[in-house]
mmCIF file of C-alpha atoms and ligand atoms in Angstrom:
data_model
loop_
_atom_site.group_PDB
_atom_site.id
_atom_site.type_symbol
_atom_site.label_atom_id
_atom_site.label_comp_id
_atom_site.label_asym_id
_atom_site.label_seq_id
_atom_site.Cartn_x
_atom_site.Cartn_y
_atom_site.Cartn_z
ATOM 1 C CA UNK A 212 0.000 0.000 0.000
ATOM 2 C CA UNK A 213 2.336 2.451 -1.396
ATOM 3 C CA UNK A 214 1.155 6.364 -0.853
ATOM 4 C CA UNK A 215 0.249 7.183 -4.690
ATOM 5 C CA UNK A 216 0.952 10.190 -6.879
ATOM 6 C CA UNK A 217 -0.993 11.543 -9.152
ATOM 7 C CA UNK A 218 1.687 13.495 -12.136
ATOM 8 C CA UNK A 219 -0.358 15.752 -14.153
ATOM 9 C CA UNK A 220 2.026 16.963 -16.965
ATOM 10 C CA UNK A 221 1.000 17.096 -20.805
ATOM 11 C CA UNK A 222 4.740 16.822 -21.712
ATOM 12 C CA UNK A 223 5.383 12.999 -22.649
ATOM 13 C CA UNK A 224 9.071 12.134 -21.698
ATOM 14 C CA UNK A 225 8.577 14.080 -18.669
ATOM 15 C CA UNK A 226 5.925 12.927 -17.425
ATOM 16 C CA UNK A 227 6.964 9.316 -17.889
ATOM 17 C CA UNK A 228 10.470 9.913 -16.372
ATOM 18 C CA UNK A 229 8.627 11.337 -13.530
ATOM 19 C CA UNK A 230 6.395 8.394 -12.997
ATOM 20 C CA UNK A 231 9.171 6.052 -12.666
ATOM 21 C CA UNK A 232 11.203 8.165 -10.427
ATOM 22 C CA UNK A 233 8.388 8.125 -8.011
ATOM 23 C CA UNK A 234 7.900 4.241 -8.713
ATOM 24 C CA UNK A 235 11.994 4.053 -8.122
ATOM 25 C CA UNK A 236 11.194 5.887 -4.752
ATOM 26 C CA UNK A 237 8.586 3.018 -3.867
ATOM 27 C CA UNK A 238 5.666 5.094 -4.352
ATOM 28 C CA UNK A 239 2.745 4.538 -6.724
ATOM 29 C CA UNK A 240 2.032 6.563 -9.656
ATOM 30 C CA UNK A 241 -0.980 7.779 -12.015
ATOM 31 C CA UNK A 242 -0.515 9.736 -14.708
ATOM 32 C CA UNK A 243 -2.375 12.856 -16.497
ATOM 33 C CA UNK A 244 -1.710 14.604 -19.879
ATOM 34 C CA UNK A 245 -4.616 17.017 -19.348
ATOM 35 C CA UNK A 246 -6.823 19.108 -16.866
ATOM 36 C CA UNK A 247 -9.848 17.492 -17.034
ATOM 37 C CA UNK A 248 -8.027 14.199 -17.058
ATOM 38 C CA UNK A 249 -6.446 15.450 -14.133
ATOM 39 C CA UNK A 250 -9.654 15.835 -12.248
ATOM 40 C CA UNK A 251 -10.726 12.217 -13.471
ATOM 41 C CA UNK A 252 -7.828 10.566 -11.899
ATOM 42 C CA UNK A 253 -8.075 12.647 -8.604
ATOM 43 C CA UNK A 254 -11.611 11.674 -7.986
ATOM 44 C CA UNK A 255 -10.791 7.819 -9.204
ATOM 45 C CA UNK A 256 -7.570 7.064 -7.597
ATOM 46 C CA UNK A 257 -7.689 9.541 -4.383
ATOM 47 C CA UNK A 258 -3.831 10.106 -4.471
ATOM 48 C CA UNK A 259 -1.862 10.931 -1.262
ATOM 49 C CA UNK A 260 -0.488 13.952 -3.515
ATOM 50 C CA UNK A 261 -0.453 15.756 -6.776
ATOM 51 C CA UNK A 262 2.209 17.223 -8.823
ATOM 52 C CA UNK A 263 0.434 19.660 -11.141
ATOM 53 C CA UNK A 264 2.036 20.904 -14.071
ATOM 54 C CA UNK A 265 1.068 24.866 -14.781
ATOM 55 C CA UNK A 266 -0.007 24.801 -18.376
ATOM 56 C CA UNK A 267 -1.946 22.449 -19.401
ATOM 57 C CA UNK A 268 -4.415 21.535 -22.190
ATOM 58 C CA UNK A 269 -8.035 21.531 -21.624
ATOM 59 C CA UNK A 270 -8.374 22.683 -18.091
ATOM 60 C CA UNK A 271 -5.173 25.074 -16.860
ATOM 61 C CA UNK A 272 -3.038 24.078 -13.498
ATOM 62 C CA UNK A 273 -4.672 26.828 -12.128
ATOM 63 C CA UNK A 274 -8.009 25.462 -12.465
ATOM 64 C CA UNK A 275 -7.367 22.667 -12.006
ATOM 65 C CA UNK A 276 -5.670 23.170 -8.470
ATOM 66 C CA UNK A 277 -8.521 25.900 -7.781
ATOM 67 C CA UNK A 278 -10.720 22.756 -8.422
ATOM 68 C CA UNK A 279 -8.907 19.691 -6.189
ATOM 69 C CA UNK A 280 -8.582 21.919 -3.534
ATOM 70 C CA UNK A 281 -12.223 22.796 -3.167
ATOM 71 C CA UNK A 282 -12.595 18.875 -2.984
ATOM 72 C CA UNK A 283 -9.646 18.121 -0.871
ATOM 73 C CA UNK A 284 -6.396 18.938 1.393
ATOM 74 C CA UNK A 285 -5.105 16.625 -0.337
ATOM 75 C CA UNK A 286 -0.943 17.864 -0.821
ATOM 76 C CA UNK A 287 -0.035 19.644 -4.296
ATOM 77 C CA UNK A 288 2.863 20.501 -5.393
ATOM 78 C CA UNK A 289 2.497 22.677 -8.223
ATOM 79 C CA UNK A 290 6.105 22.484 -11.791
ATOM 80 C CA UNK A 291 6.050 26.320 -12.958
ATOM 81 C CA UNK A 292 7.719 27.194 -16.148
ATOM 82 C CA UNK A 293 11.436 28.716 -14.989
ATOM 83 C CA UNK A 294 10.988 32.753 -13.753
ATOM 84 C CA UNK A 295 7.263 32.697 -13.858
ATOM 85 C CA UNK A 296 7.060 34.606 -10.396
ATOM 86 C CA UNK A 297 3.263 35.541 -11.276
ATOM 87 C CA UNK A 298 2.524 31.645 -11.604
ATOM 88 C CA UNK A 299 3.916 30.790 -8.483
ATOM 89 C CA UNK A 300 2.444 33.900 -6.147
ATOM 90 C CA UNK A 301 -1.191 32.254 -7.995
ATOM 91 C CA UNK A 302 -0.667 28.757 -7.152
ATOM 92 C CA UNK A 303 0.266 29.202 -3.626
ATOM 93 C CA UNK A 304 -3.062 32.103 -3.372
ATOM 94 C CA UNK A 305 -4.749 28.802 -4.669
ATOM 95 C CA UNK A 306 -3.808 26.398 -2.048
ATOM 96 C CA UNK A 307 -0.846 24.845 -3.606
ATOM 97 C CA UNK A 308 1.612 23.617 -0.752
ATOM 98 C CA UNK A 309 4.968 24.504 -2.662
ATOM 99 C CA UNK A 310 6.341 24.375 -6.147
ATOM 100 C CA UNK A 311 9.191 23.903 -7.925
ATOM 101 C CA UNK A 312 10.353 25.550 -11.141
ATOM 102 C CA UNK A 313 11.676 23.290 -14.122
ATOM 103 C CA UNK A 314 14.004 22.400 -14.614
ATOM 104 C CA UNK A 315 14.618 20.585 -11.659
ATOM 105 C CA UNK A 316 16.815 17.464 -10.407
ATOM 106 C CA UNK A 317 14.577 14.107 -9.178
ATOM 107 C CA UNK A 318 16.722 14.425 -6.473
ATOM 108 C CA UNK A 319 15.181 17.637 -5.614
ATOM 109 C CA UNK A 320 11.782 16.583 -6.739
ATOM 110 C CA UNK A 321 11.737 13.890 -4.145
ATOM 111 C CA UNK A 322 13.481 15.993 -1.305
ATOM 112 C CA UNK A 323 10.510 17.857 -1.370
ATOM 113 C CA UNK A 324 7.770 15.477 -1.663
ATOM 114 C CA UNK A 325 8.937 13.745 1.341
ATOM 115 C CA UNK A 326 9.312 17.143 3.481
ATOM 116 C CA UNK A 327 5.624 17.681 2.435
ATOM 117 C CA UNK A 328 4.224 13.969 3.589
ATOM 118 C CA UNK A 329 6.641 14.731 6.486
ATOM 119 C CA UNK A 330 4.696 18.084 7.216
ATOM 120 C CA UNK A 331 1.298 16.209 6.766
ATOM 121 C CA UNK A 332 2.649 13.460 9.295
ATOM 122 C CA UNK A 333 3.369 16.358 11.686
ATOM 123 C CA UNK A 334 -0.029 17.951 10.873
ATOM 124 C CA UNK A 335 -1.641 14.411 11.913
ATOM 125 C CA UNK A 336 0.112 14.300 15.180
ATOM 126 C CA UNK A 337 -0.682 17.771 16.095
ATOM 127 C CA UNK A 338 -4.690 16.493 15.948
ATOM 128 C CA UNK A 339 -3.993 13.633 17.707
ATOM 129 C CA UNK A 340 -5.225 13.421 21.161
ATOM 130 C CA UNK A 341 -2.474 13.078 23.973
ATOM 131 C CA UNK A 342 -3.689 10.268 25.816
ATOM 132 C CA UNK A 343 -5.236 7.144 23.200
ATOM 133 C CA UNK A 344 -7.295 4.530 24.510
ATOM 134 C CA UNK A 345 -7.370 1.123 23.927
ATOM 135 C CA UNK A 346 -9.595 -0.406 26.411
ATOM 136 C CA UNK A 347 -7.033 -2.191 29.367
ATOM 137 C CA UNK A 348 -4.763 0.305 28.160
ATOM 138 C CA UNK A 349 -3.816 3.870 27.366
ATOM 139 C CA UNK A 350 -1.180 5.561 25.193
ATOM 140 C CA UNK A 351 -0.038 8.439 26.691
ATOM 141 C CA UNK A 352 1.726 10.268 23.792
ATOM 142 C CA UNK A 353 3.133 13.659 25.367
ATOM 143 C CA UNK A 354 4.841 11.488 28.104
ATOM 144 C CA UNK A 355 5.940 8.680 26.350
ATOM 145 C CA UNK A 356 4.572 6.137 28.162
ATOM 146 C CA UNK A 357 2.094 2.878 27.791
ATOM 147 C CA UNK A 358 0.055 2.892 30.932
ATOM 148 C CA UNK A 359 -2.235 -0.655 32.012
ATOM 149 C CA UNK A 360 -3.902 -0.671 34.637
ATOM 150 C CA UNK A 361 -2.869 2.774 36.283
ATOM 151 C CA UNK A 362 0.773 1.063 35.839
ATOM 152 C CA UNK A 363 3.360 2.175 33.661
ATOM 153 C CA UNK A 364 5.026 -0.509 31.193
ATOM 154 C CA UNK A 365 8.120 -0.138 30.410
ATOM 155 C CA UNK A 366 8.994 -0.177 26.589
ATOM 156 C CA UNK A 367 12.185 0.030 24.547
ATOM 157 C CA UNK A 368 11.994 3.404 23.450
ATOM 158 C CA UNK A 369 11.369 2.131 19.755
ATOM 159 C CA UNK A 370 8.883 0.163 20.377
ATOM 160 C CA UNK A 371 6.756 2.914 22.043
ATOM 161 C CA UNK A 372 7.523 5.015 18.736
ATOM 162 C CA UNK A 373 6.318 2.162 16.657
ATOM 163 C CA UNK A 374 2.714 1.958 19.191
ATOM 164 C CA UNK A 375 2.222 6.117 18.795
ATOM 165 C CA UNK A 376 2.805 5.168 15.106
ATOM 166 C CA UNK A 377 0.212 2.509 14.925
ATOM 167 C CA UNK A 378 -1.979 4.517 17.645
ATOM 168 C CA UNK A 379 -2.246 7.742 15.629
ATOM 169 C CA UNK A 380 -3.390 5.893 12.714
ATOM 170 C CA UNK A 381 -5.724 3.800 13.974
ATOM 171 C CA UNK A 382 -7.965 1.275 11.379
ATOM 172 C CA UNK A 383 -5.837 2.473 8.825
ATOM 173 C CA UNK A 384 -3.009 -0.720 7.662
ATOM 174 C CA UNK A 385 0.268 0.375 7.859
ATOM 175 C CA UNK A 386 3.151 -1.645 6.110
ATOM 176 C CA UNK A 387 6.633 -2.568 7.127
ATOM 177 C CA UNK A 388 8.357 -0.110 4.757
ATOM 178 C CA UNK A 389 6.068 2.759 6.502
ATOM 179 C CA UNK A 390 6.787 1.228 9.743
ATOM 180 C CA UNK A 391 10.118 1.219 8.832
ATOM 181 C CA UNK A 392 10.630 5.103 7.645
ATOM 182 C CA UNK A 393 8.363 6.762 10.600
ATOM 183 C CA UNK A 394 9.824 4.794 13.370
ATOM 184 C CA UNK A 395 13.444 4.093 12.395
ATOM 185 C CA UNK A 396 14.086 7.197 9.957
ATOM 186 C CA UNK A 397 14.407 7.287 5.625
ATOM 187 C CA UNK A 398 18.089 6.708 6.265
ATOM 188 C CA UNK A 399 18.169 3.662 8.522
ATOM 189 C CA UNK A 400 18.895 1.071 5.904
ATOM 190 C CA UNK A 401 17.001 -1.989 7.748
ATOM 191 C CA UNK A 402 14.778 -4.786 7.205
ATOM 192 C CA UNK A 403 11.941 -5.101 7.604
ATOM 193 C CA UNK A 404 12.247 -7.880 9.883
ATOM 194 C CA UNK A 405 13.491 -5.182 12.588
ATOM 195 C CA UNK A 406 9.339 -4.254 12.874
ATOM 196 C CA UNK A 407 8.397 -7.980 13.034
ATOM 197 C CA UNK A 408 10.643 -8.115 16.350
ATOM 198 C CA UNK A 409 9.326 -5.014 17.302
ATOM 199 C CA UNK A 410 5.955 -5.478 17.101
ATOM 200 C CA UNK A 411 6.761 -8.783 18.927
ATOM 201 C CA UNK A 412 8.076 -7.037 21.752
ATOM 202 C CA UNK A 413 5.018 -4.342 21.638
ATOM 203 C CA UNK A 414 2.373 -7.074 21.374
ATOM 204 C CA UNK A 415 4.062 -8.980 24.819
ATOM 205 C CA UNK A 416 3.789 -5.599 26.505
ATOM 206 C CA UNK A 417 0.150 -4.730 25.227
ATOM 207 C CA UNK A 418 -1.881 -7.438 24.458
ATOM 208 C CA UNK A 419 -4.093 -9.368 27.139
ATOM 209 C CA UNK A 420 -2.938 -12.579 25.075
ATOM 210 C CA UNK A 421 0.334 -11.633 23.206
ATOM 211 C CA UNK A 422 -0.760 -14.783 20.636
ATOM 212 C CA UNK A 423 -4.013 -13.814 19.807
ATOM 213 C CA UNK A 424 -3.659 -10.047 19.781
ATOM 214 C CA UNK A 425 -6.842 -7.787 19.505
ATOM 215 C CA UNK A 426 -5.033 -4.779 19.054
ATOM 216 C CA UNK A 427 -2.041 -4.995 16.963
ATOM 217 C CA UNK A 428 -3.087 -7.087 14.137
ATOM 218 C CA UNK A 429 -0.962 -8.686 11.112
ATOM 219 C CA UNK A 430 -2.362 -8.175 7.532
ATOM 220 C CA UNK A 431 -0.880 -10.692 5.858
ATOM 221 C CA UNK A 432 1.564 -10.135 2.720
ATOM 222 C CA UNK A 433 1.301 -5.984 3.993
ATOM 223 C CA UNK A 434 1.714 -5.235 7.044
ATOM 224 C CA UNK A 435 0.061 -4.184 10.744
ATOM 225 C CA UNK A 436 -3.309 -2.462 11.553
ATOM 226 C CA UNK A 437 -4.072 -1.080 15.029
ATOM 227 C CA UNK A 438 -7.898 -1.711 15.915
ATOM 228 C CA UNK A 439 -9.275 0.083 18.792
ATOM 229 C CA UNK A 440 -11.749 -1.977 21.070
ATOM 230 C CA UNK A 441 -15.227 -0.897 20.523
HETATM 231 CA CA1 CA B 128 2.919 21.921 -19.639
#
């Protein structure tokens, strides 16, 4: 379950080298060559952002971003022509959340698109309430702790990052890779395996029975889901 990206851009070699940069970067892409293709893909694929190209054929950037935004927060970051101050002062007065003027380096290109899920992240755990409940349980995220039973439990300090991880998203699957980059960093270079042990350790420390767990659930072939006890 990748985060996808939707790459509106009528230019053809661009807009394929982009898509498999982002694929190369482990995230999902969809493609538009138009405005009103644009909008199609938006409302059929939901993407987790959009990098809008300026001018476009049929519908403009402009509109176009004028348009998503009205529907959703959902991240855009808008590819203005080189020196076209005007077109960047607009997109931002429309509700883009940055640009970047061509041409640019993929390296650059992805520097930003991960400060911007990084910012959305942050956004996410500024809504989040301090203290999560899980029934036997709470998650107290300001102080760090896991509390059952009045008691504090004492975690590795990863493992408590991994359960305000899995507690701020709750219902929602999270995979290893995600696991991987929120907990341990986009720079730690390890496996995956490092979560399974992880979420081994949380599970012993959580669960009421650590080998049928009713909170931190495996989805097979993905990943883990936190469900919160009705
Ligand atoms: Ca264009």
């Amino acid at each position: 379950m990748a985060r996808t990206i939707l790459v509106v851009e009528d230019e053809p070699t661009l807009r394929e080298t982009l898509a498999e940069a982002l694929v190369t970067d482990g995230f999902r892409a969809v493609v538009a060559a138009d405005g009103r293709m644009a909008l199609e893909q938006f409302r059929a694929e939901q993407p987790d952002l959009v990098l809008l190209d300026l001018m476009l054929p049929e519908l403009s950037g402009i509109e176009v971003c004028r348009i998503i935004r009205a529907e959703s927060g959902v991240p855009i970051i808008m590819l203005t022509a080189r020196g076209s101050e005007v077109d960047r002062v607009v997109g931002l007065e429309l509700g883009a959340d940055d640009y970047i003027t061509k041409p640019f380096s993929l390296r650059e290109l992805s520097a930003r698109i991960r400060a911007l899920f990084r910012r959305t992240e942050q956004a996410v755990i500024a809504a989040t309430p301090s203290v999560i409940d899980l029934g036997g349980a709470q998650v107290d995220l300001a102080g760090h702790r896991l509390l059952r039973d009045g008691r504090e439990v004492p975690l590795k300090p990863k493992v408590f990052e991994l359960l305000a991880v899995l507690a701020r998203h709750p219902g929602q699957v999270m995979t290893r890779d995600q696991l991987l980059e929120q907990v341990w960093g986009y720079d730690y270079g390890g496996e995956t395996r490092t979560v399974d042990v992880h979420v081994h350790w949380l599970r012993a420390a959580l669960e009421a029975d650590p080998a049928n767990p009713a909170i931190v659930q495996t989805i097979r072939g993905v990943g883990y889901v936190l469900r919160r006890p009705a």
